[in-house]
Coordinates of C-alpha atoms in Angstrom, one line a residue:
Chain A
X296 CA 124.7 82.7 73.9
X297 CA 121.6 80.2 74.1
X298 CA 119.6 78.8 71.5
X299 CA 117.1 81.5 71.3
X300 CA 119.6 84.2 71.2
X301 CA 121.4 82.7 68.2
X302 CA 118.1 82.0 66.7
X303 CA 118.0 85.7 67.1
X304 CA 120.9 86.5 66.1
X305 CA 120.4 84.6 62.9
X306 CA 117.5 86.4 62.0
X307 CA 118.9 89.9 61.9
X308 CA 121.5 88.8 59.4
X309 CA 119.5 86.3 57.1
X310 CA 116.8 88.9 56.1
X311 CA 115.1 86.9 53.5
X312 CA 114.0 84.1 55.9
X313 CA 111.3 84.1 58.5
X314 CA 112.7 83.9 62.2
X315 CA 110.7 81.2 62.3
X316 CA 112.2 78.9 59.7
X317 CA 115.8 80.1 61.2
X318 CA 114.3 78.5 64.1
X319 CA 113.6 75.1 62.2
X320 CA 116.9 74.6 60.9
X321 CA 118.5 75.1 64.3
X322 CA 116.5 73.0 65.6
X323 CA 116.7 70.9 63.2
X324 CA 120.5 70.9 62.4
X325 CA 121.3 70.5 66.0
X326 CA 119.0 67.4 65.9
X327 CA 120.6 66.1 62.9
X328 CA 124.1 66.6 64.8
X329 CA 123.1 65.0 68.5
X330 CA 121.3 61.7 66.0
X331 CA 124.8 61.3 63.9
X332 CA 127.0 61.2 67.4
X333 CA 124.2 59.1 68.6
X334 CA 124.4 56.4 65.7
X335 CA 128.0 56.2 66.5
X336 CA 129.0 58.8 63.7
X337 CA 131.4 61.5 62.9
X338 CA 130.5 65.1 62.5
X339 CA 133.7 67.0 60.5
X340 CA 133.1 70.5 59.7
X341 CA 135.7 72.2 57.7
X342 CA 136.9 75.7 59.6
X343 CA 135.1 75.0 62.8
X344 CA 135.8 71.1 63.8
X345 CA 135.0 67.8 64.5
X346 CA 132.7 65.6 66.8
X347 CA 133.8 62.3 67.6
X348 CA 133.2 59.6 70.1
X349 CA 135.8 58.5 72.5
X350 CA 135.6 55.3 74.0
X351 CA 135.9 54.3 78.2
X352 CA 137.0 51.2 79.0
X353 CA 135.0 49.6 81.7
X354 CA 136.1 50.3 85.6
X355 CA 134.8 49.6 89.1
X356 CA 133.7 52.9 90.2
X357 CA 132.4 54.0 93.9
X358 CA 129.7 55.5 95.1
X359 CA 130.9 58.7 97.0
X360 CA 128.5 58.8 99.8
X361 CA 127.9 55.3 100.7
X362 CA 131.6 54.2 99.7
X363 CA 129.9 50.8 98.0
X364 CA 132.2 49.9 95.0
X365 CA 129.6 49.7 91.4
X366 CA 130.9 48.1 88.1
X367 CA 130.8 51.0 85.8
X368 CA 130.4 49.3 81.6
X369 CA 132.5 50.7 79.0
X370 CA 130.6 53.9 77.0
X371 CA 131.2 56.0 74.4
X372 CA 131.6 59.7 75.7
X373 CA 131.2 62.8 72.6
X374 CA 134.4 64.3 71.8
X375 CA 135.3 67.5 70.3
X376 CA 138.3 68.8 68.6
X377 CA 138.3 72.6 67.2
X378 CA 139.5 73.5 63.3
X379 CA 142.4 75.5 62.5
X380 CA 140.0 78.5 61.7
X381 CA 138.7 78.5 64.9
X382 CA 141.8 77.3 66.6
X383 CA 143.2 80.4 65.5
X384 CA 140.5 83.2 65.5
X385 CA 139.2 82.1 69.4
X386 CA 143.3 82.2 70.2
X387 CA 143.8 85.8 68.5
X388 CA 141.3 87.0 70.5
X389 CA 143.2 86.0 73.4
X390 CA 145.4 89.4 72.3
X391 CA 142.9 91.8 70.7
Chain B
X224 CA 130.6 58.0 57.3
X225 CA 131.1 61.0 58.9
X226 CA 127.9 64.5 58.7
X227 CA 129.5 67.2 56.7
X228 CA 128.2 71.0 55.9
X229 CA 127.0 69.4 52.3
X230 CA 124.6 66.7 54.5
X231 CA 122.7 69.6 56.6
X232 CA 121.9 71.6 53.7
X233 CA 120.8 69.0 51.8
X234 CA 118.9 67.9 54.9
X235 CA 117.5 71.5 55.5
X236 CA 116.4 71.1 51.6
X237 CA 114.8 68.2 51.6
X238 CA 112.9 67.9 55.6
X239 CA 112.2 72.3 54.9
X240 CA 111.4 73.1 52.1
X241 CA 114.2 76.1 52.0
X242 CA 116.1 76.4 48.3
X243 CA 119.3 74.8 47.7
X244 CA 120.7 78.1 47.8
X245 CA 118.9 79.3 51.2
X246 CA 119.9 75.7 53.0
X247 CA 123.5 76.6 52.0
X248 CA 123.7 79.8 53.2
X249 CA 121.9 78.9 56.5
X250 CA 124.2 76.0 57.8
X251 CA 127.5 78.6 56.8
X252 CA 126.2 81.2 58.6
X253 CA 125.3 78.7 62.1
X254 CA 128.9 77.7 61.8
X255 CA 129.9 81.3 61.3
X256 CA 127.6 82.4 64.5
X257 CA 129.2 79.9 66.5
X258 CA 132.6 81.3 65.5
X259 CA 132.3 84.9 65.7
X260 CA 130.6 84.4 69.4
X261 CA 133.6 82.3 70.7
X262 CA 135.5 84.4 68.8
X263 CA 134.5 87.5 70.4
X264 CA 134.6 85.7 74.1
X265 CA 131.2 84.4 74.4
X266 CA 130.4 81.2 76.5
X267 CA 127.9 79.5 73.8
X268 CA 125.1 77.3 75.3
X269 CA 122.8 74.4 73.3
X270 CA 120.1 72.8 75.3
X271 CA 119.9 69.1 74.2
X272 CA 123.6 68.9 72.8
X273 CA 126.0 70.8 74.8
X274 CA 128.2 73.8 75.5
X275 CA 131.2 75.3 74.0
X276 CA 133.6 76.9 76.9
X277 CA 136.7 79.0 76.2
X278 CA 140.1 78.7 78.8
X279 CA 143.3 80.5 78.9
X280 CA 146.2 78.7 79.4
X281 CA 149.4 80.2 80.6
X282 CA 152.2 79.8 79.6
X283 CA 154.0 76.7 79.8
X284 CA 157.2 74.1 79.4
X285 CA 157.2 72.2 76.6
X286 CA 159.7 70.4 74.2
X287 CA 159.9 69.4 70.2
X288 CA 159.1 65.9 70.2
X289 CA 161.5 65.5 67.2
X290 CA 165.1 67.2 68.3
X291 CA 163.8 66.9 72.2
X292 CA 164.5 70.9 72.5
X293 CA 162.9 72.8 75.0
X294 CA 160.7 75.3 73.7
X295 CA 158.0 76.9 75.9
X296 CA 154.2 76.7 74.8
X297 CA 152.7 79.8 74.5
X298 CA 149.6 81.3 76.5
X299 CA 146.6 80.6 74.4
X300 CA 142.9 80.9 74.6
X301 CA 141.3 77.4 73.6
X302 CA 137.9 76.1 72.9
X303 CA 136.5 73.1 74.8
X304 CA 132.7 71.6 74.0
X305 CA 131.3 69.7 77.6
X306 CA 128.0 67.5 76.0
X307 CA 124.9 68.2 77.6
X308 CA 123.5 64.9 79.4
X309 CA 120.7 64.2 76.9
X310 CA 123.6 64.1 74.2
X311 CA 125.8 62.4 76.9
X312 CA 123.2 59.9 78.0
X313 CA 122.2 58.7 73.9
X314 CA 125.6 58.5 72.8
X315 CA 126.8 56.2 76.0
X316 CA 124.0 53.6 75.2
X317 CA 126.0 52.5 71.9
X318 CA 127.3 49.4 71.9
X319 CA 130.8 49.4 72.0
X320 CA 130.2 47.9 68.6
X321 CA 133.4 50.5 66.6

């Protein structure tokens, strides 16, 4: 599923709102998301999960095709770590 | 501190104009989208933030931390989220300021 298609998707169940202010607040709430990990934040949802940053400690990489070692700084890479709900409804699926 | 379901509808209130009730409703049912694909099997893809893959694992060894019994670890279906590179890119120019 993209973007679009949940925008879609979206709009056949909340009847009451224009497909294109369903298309605002995805945009919008994915913004809101991508800025929070950006400023270093948490995201927690309750039933779904939680976005966090991990951190890298800085290494001396290499460059695959001309071999040349490059001192690669430490970052911050986005982390994600599923709730129980949808631990559990993506695993019994695994069965149905 | 950390962007909760409470933070996006008050966001969607505020930047959207939608009613308290509507911006509610909306960010439940995005969640509840998201589930209900991966749920049902479906690879979900977000252009600027990133995907959400499932995997099956198989079966495999594994042992109670606490008594150090062997117990094996079912097969499961798991969820794993890759970040997109504009996500990746913004979030690795932080300082390593935490």
């Amino acid at each position: 599923m993209t973007k679009s298609e949940l925008i879609e998707r979206l709009a056949l169940k909340q009847l009451h709102l224009s497909a294109k202010d369903i298309e605002s607040a995805v945009k919008d709430m994915l913004d809101l998301m991508a800025n929070t990990l950006s400023e270093g934040d948490r995201i927690e949802i309750r039933g779904f999960g939680s976005f966090s940053l991990h951190y890298r400690a800085p290494r001396t990489g290499r460059n695959p095709k001309s071999g040349e070692t490059v001192e690669l700084g430490a970052k911050y890479v986005p982390h994600f770590k599923p709730g129980k709900e949808l631990r559990e409804r993506v695993n019994a699926s695994l069965n149905a | 501190m950390a962007l909760t379901k409470a933070e996006m509808a008050e966001h969607l209130f505020e930047k959207l104009d939608f009613s308290k009730k509507e911006a509610k409703d909306m960010v439940e049912l995005f969640f509840e989208e998201l589930r209900g694909c991966l749920e049902n099997g479906e690879q979900i893809k977000l252009s600027g933030f990133g995907n959400f893959d499932l995997r099956d694992k198989s079966e495999r060894p594994g042992r109670n931390p606490k008594t150090g019994e062997d117990i094996p670890i079912s097969a499961r279906r798991v969820v794993t989220f890759r970040a997109g590179q504009k996500l990746k890119a913004r979030v690795e120019q932080l300082e390593a300021k935490k």
